[in-house]
Coordinates of C-alpha atoms and ligand atoms in Angstrom, one line a residue:
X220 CA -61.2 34.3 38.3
X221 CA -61.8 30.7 38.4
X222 CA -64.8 30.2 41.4
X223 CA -64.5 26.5 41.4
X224 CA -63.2 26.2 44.8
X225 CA -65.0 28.9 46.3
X226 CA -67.6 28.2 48.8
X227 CA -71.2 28.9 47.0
X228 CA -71.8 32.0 48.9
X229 CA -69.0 33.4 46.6
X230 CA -71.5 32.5 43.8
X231 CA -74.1 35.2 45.2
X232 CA -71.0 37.4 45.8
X233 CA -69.7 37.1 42.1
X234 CA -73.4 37.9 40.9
X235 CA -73.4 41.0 43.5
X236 CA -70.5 42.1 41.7
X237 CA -71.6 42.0 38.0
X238 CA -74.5 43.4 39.1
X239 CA -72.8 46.5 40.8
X240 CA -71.0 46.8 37.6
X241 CA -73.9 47.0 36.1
X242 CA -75.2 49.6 37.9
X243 CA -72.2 51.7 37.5
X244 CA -72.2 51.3 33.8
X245 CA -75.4 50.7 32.3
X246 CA -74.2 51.4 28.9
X247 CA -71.3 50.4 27.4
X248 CA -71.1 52.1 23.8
X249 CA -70.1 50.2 20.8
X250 CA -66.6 50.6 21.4
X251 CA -66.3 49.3 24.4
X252 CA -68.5 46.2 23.0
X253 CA -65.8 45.8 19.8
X254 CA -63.1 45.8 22.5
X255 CA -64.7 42.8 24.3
X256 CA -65.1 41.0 21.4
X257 CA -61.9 41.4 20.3
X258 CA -60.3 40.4 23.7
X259 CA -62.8 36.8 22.9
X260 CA -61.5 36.9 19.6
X261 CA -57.6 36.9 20.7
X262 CA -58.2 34.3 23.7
X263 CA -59.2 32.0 21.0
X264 CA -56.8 32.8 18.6
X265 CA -53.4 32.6 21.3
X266 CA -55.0 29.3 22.8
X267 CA -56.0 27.0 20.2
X268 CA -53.6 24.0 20.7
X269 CA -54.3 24.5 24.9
X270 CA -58.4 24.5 23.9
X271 CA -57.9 21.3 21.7
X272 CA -56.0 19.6 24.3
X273 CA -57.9 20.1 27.2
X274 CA -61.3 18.8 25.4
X275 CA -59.2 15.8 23.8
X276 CA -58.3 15.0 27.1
X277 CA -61.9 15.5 28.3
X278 CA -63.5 13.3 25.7
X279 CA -61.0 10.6 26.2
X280 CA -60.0 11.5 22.6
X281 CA -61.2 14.1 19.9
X282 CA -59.1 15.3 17.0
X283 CA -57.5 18.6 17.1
X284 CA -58.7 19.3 13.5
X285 CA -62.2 18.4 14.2
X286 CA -61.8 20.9 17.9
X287 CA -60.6 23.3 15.5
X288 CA -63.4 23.1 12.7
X289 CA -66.4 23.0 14.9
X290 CA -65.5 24.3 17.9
X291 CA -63.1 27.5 17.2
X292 CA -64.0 28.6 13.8
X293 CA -67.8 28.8 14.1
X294 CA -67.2 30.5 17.7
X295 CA -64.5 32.7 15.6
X296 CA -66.8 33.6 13.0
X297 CA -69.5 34.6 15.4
X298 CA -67.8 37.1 17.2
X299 CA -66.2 38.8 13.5
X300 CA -70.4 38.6 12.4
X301 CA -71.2 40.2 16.1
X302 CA -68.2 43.0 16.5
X303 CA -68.7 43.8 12.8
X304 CA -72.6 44.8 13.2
X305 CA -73.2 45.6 16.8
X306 CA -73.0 49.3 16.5
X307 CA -76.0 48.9 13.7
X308 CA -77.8 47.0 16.2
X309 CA -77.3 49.6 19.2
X310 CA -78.7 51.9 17.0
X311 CA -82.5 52.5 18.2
X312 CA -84.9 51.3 15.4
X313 CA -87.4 54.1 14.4
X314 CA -91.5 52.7 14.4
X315 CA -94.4 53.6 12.8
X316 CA -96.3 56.6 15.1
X317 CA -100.5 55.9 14.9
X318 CA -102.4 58.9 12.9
X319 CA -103.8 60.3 15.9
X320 CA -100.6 60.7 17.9
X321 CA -98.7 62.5 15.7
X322 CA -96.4 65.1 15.7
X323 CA -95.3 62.2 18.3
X324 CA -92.0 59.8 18.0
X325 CA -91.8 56.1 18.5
X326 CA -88.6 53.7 18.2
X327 CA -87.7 51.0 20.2
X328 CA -84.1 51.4 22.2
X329 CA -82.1 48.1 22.8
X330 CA -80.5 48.4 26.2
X331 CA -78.7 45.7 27.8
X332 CA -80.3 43.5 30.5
X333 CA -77.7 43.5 33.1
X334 CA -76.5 39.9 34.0
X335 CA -76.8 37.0 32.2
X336 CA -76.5 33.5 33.0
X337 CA -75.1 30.7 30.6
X338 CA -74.9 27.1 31.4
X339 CA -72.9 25.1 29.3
X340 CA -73.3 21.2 28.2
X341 CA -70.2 19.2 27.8
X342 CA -70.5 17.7 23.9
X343 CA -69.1 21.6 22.2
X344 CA -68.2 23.1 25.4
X345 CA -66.9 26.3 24.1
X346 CA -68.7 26.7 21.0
X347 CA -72.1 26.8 23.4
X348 CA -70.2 28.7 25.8
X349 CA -68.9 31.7 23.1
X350 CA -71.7 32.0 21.1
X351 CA -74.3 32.9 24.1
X352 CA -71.4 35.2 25.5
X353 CA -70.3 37.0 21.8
X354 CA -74.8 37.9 22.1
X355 CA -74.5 38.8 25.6
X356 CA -71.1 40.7 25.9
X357 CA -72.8 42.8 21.9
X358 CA -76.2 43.4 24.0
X359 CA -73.7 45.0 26.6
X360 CA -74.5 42.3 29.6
X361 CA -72.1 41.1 32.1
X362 CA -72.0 37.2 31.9
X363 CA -71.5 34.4 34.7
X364 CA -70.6 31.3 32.9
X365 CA -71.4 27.3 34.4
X366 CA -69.6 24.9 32.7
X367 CA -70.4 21.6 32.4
X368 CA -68.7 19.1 35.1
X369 CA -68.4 16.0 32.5
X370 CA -65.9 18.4 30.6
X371 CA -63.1 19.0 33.9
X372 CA -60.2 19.7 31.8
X373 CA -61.8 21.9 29.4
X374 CA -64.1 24.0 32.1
X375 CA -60.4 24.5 34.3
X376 CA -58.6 25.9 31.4
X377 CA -61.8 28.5 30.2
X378 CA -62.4 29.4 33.9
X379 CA -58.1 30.6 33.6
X380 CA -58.4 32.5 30.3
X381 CA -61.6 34.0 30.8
X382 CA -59.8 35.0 34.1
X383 CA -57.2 36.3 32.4
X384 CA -58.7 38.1 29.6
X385 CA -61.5 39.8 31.9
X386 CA -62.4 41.5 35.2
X387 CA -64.6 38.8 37.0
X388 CA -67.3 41.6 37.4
X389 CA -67.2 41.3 33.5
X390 CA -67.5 37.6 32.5
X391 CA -66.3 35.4 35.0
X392 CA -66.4 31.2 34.8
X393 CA -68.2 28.7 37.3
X394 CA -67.0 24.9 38.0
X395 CA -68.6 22.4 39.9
X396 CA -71.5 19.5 39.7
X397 CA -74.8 19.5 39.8
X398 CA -75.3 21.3 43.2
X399 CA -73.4 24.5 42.3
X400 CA -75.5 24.2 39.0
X401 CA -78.7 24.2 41.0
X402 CA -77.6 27.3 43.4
X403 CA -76.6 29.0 39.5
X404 CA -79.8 28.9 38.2
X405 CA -81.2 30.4 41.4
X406 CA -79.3 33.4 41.2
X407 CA -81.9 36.5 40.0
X408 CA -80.3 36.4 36.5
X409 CA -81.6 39.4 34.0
X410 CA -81.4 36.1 31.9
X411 CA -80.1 32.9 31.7
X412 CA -79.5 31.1 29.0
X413 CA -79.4 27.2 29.1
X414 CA -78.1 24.6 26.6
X415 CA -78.6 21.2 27.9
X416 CA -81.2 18.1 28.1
X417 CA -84.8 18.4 28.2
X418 CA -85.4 17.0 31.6
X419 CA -82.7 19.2 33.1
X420 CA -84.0 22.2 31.5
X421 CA -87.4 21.9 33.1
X422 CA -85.4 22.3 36.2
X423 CA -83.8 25.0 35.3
X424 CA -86.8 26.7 34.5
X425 CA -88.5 26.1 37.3
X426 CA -86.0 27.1 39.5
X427 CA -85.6 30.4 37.5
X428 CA -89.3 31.2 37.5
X429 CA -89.2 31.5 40.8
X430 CA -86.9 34.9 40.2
X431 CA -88.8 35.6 37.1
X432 CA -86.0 35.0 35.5
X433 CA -86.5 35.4 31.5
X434 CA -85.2 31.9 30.0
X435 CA -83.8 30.4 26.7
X436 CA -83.6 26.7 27.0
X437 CA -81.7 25.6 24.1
X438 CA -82.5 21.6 24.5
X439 CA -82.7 18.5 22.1
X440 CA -84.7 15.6 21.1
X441 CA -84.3 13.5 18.2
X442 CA -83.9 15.1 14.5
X443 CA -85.0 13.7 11.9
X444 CA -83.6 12.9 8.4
X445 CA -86.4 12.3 5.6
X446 CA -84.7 11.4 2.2
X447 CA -87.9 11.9 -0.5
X448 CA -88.3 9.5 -3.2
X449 CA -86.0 10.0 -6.3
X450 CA -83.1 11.6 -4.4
X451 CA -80.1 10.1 -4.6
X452 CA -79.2 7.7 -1.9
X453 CA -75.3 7.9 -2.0
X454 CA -75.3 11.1 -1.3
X455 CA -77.8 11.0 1.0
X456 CA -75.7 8.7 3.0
X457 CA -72.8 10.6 2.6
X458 CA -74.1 14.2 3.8
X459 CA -76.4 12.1 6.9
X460 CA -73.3 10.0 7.5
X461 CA -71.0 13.3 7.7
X462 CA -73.4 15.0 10.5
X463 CA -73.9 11.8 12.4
X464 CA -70.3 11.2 12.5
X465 CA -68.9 14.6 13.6
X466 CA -68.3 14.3 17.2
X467 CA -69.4 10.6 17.2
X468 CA -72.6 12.0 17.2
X469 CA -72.8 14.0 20.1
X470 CA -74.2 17.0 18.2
X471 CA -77.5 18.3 19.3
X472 CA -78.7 18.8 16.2
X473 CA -77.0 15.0 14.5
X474 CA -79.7 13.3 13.0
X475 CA -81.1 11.2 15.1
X476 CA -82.7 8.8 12.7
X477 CA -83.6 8.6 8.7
X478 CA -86.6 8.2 7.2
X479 CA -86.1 6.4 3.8
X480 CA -88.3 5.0 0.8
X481 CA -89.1 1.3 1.8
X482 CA -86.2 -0.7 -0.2
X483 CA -83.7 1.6 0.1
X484 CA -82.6 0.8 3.2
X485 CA -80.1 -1.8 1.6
X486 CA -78.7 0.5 -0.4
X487 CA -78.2 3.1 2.2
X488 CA -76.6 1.1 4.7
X489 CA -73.9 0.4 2.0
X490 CA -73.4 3.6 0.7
X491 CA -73.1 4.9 4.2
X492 CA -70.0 2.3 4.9
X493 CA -68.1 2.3 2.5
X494 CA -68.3 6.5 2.9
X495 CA -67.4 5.8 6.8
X496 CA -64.9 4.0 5.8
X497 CA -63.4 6.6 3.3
X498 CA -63.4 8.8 6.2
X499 CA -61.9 7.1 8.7
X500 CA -61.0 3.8 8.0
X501 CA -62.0 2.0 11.3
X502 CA -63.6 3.4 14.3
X503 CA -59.5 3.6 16.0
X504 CA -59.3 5.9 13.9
X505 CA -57.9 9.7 15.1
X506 CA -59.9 11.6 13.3
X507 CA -63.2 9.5 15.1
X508 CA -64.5 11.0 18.4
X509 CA -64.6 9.3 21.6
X510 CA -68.0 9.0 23.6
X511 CA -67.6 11.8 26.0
X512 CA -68.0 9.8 29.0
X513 CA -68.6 6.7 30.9
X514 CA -71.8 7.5 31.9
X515 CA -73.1 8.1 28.5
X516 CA -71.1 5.1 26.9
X517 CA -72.8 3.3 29.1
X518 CA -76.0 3.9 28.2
X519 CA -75.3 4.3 24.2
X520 CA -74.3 0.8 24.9
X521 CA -77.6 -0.1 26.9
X522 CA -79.6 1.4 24.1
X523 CA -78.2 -1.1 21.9
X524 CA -78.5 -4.1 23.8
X525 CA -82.2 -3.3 24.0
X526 CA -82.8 -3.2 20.6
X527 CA -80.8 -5.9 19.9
X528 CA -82.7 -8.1 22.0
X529 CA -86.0 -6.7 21.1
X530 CA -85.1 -7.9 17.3
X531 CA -83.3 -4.7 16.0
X532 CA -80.4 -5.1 13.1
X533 CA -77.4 -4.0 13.8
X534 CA -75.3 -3.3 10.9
X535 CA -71.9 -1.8 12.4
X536 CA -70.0 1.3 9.6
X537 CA -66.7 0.6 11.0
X538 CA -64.5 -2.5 12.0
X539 CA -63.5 -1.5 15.6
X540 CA -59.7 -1.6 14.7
X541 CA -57.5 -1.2 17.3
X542 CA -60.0 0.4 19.3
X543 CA -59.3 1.6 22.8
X544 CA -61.4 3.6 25.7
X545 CA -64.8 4.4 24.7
X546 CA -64.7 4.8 21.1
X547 CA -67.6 3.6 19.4
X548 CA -68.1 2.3 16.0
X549 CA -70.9 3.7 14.3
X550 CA -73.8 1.8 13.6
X551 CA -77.1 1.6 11.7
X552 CA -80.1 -0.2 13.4
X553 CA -82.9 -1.5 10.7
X554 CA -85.8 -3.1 12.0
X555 CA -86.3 -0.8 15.1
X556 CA -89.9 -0.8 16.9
X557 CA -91.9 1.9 19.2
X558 CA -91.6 -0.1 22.7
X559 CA -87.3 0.0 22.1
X560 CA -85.8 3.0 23.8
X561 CA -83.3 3.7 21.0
X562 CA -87.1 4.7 18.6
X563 CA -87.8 7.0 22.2
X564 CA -85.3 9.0 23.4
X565 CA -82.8 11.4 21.9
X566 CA -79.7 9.0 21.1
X567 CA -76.9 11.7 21.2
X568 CA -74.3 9.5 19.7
X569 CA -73.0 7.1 16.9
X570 CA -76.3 5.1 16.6
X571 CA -78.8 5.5 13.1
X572 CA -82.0 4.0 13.2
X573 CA -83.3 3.9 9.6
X574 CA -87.6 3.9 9.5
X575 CA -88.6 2.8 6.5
X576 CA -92.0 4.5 4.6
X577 CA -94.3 4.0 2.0
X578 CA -95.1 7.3 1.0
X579 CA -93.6 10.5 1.7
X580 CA -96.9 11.8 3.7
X581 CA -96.4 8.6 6.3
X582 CA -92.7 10.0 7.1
X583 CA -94.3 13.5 7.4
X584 CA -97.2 12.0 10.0
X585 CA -94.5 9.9 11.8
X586 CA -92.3 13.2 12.4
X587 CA -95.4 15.1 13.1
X588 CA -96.8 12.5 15.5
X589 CA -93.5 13.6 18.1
X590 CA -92.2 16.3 20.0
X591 CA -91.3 19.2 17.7
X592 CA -87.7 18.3 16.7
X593 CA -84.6 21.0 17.3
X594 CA -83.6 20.1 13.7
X595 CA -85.0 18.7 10.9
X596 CA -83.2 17.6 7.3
X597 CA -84.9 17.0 3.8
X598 CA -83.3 15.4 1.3
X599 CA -85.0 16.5 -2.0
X600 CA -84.5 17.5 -5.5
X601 CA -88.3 18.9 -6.0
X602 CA -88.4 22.5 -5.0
X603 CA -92.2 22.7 -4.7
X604 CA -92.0 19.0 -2.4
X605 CA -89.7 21.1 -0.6
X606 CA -92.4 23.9 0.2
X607 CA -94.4 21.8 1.2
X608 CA -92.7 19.3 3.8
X609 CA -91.8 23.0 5.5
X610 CA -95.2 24.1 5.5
X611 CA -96.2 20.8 7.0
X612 CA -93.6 20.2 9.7
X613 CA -92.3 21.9 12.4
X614 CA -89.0 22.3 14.0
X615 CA -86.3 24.9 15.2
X616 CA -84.4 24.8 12.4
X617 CA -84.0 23.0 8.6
X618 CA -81.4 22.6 7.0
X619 CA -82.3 21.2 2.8
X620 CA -80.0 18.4 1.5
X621 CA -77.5 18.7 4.3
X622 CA -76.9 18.0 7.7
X623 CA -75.9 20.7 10.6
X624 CA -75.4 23.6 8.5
X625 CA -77.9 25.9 9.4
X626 CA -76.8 26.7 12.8
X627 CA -73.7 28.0 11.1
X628 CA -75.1 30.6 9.7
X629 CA -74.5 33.2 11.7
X630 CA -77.3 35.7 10.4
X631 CA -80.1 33.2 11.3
X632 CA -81.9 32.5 14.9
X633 CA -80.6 29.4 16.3
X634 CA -82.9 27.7 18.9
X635 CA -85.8 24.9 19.4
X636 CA -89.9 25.1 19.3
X637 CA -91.9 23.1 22.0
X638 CA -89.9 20.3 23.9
X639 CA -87.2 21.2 21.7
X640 CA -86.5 24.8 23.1
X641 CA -87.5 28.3 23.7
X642 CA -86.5 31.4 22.7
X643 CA -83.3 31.5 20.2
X644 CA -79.8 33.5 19.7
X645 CA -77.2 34.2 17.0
X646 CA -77.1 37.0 15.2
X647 CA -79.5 39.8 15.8
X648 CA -81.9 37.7 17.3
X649 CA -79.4 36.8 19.7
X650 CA -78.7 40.2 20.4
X651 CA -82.4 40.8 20.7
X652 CA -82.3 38.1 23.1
X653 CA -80.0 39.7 25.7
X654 CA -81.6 43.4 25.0
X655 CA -84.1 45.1 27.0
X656 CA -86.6 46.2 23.7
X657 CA -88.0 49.2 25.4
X658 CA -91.0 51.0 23.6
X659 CA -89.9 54.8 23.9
X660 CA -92.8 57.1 22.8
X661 CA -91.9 61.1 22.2
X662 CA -94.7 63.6 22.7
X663 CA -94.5 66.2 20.3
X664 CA -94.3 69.7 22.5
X665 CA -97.8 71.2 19.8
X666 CA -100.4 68.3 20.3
X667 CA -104.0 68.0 20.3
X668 CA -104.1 65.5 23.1
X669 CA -106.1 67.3 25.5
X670 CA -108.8 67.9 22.7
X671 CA -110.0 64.5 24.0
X672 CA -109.6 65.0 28.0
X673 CA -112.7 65.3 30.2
X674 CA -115.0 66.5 30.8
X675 CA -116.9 64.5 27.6
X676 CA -119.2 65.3 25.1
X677 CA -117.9 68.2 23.8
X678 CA -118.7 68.6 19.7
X679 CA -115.4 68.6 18.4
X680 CA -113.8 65.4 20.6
X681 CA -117.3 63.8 19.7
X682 CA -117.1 64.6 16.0
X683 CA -112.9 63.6 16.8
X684 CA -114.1 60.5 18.3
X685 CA -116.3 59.5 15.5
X686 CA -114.1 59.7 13.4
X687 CA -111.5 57.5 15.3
X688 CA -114.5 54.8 15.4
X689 CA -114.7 54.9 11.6
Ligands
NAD925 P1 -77.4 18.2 30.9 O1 -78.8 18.8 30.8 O2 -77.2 17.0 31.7 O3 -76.4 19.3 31.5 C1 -76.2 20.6 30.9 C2 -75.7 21.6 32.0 O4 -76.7 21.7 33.0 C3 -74.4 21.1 32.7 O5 -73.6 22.3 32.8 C4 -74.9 20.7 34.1 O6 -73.9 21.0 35.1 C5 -76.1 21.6 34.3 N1 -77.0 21.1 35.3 C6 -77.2 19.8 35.7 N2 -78.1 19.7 36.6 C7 -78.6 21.0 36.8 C8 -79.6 21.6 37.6 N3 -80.3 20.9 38.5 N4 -79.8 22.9 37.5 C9 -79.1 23.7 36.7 N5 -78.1 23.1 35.8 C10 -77.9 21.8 35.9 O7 -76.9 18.1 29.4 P2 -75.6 17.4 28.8 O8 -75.6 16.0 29.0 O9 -74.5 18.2 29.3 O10 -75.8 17.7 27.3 C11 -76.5 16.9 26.4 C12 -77.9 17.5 26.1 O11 -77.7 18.8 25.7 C13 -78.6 16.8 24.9 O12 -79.9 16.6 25.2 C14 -78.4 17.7 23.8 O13 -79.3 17.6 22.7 C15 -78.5 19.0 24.5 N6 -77.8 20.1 23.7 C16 -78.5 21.0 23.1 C17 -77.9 22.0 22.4 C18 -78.6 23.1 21.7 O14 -78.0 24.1 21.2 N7 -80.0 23.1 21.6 C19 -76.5 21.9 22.2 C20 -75.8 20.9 22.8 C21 -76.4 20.0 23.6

């Protein structure tokens, strides 16, 4: 059922729905879970040149091949992980019972949390709209879905499939701007589950404590690179190059900027073109993303204007080629300083500023000195340098001589710390995420409970008692 068009009470009436659904079938057992998933699985699978399409179109252009790789298969390959393990996660999870309560029984049962509210950004719009529904649909919720409005093509043809491949008291997909997203995240979710901007997601959170509303904010900043001293700088430039490429850089978790050993910075820039230019030859290329929209062109552009007049370097990747629309060359900035807004605010596109440092404990305190970072990436040979630049930073997730690849794995929590995010999914965790835990204690029918009941100071609960005080 596609509610675009549907005046906003219909949103309250579409919630009412899942939630009598709910009510009627509290429950669902794994097979009926599997059977979801598979129904996901199959949308994907009969609609992958429609999918592509829809966000090319959305993005101005994208390639089909890059829609495919991080889009569909990492959505794919999360609902296989979910459908093949969700019956071991139904399964209620025995606990220690305390001495004194014995013959007693504890376990914790996972029991779904009844409706669940996703809101979706536009940059991986069904990537971030499967993977919270594949943790949602395994914890056995019902799921109302907002997609973003920046992504109009894309959001139409998910709202149709979604309608066609479930009953709208199941899943069921939400269109519209920013006033339909407002009345969303008012609705008395069991949960909602946001992916989006900082600012936006204090909105959302307010707005959903005033239901009490359980949240995951699953936000952004800017993540840093830090390439130690000794490693090798091609490849340095090759693997940050590859995640701040992908998508032009409008990946959450792209590095946002590199911290490198003074003097390198030469070298980097270099190595980073001339890969750039392996990859895609100029920035016309198809295989290059567009920037997703005007009014974030805009101020990708304004960012770099800024810096430029503030004294910042710009050392363009790619000659512009025959480039049309709002494709953007990638660029590297050198020379950046704290009062430019590009040093400030999360950059979400094809821009690199590269922060020279001294020593490797000066990157650490620059990263440290800012909000807590969704991502972080450490380029370093020396395992025990390793340890310790974890153990002295902070951030949702790591991933060690790479870019991106952490939130690919699909048995590890995904999800920020601080202004980055709260609260995480993927996997179990995710499952976690969208499960009641509920602490079930069994009394044992022989127990010596009462021993202890008034009225006190009888000799054996006081001899019992002193005992427990030991
Ligand atoms: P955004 O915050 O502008 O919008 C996200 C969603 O929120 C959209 O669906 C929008 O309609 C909705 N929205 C807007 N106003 C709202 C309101 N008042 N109440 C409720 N919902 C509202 O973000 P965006 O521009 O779409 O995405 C870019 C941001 O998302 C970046 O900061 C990026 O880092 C972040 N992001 C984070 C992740 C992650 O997994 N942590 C992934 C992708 C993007």
């Amino acid at each position: 059922m596609n509610l675009a068009d549907l005046p906003q009470t219909s949103l309250a009436a579409a919630f009412a729905a899942q939630r009598s659904a709910f009510a009627r079938e509290p429950m669902p057992d794994a097979a009926a879970r599997r059977a979801n998933l598979d129904r996901l699985a199959l949308l994907l699978k009969n609609n992958q040149q429609a999918i592509c399409e829809a966000i090319c179109a959305d993005f101005g252009h994208r390639s089909h091949t890059e829609t495919r790789l991080i889009e569909i298969f990492p959505s794919l390959e999360a609902i296989r992980y979910a459908r093949a393990r969700v019956a071991g996660w139904m399964k209620p999870s025995r606990r220690h019972t305390g001495l004194w309560f014995l013959p007693g029984r504890s376990e914790v049962r996972y029991q779904p949390l009844g409706v669940v509210g996703v809101i979706v950004p536009w940059n991986y719009p069904l990537y971030l709209a499967i993977g919270p529904l594949v943790g949602a649909l395994a914890a056995g919720n019902r799921v109302l879905i907002k997609m973003s409005e920046f992504g109009p093509n894309f959001g139409a043809l998910f709202a149709r499939l979604i309608g066609e491949a479930f009953a709208p008291d199941l899943v069921s997909v939400v269109l519209g701007g920013a006033d339909v997203a407002a009345e969303f995240s008012s609705l008395p979710f069991d949960h909602l589950l946001f992916t989006g901007s900082t600012p936006v997601g204090r909105i959302v959170m307010a707005a959903a404590a005033k239901n009490l509303t359980p949240v995951t904010l699953e936000l952004g900043g800017k993540s840093p690179a830090i390439v130690a001293p000794g490693f090798d700088i091609k490849t340095a430039a090759q693997r940050i190059g590859f995640g701040k490429t992908m998508n032009s850089g409008q990946t959450c978790i792209a590095p946002d900027y590199v911290l490198l050993p003074r003097g390198q910075e030469e070298a980097f820039v270099a190595a980073m073109r001339s890969f750039a230019q392996k990859l895609y030859g100029d920035a016309a290329s198809p295989d290059y993303a567009s920037v997703a929209h005007e009014r974030h062109y805009t101020r990708l552009q304004a960012l770099l204007d800024e810096a430029r007049s503030k004294g910042a370097r710009i050392e363009a990747l790619l000659p512009d080629g025959a480039i049309s629309g709002r494709k953007m060359a990638p660029v590297v900035l050198l020379d950046g300083t704290p009062d430019m807004r590009v040093m400030q605010e999360e950059i979400f596109g094809p821009i690199l500023p590269v922060i020279p440092y001294d020593a490797l404990d000066d990157a650490i305190a620059y990263v440290n000195e800012r909000d807590r970072p969704l991502a972080l990436y450490v380029f370093d040979d020396q395992r025990g340098r390793v340890e310790s630049l974890l153990d002295r930073t902070a951030s949702g997730g790591v991933t060690v001589n790479d870019c991106i690849l952490h939130i690919a794995q699909d048995d590890m929590p995904f999800g920020g710390v601080g202004p980055s995010g709260m609260g995480r999914y993927h996997g179990p965790e995710g499952f976690k995420t969208f499960s009641q835990q509920r602490a079930v204690f069994r009394q044992a029918a022989l127990n010596g409970s009462a021993i202890l009941h008034p009225p006190f100071g009888k000799p054996l609960a006081e001899k019992l008692i002193k005992l427990m005080l030991r």
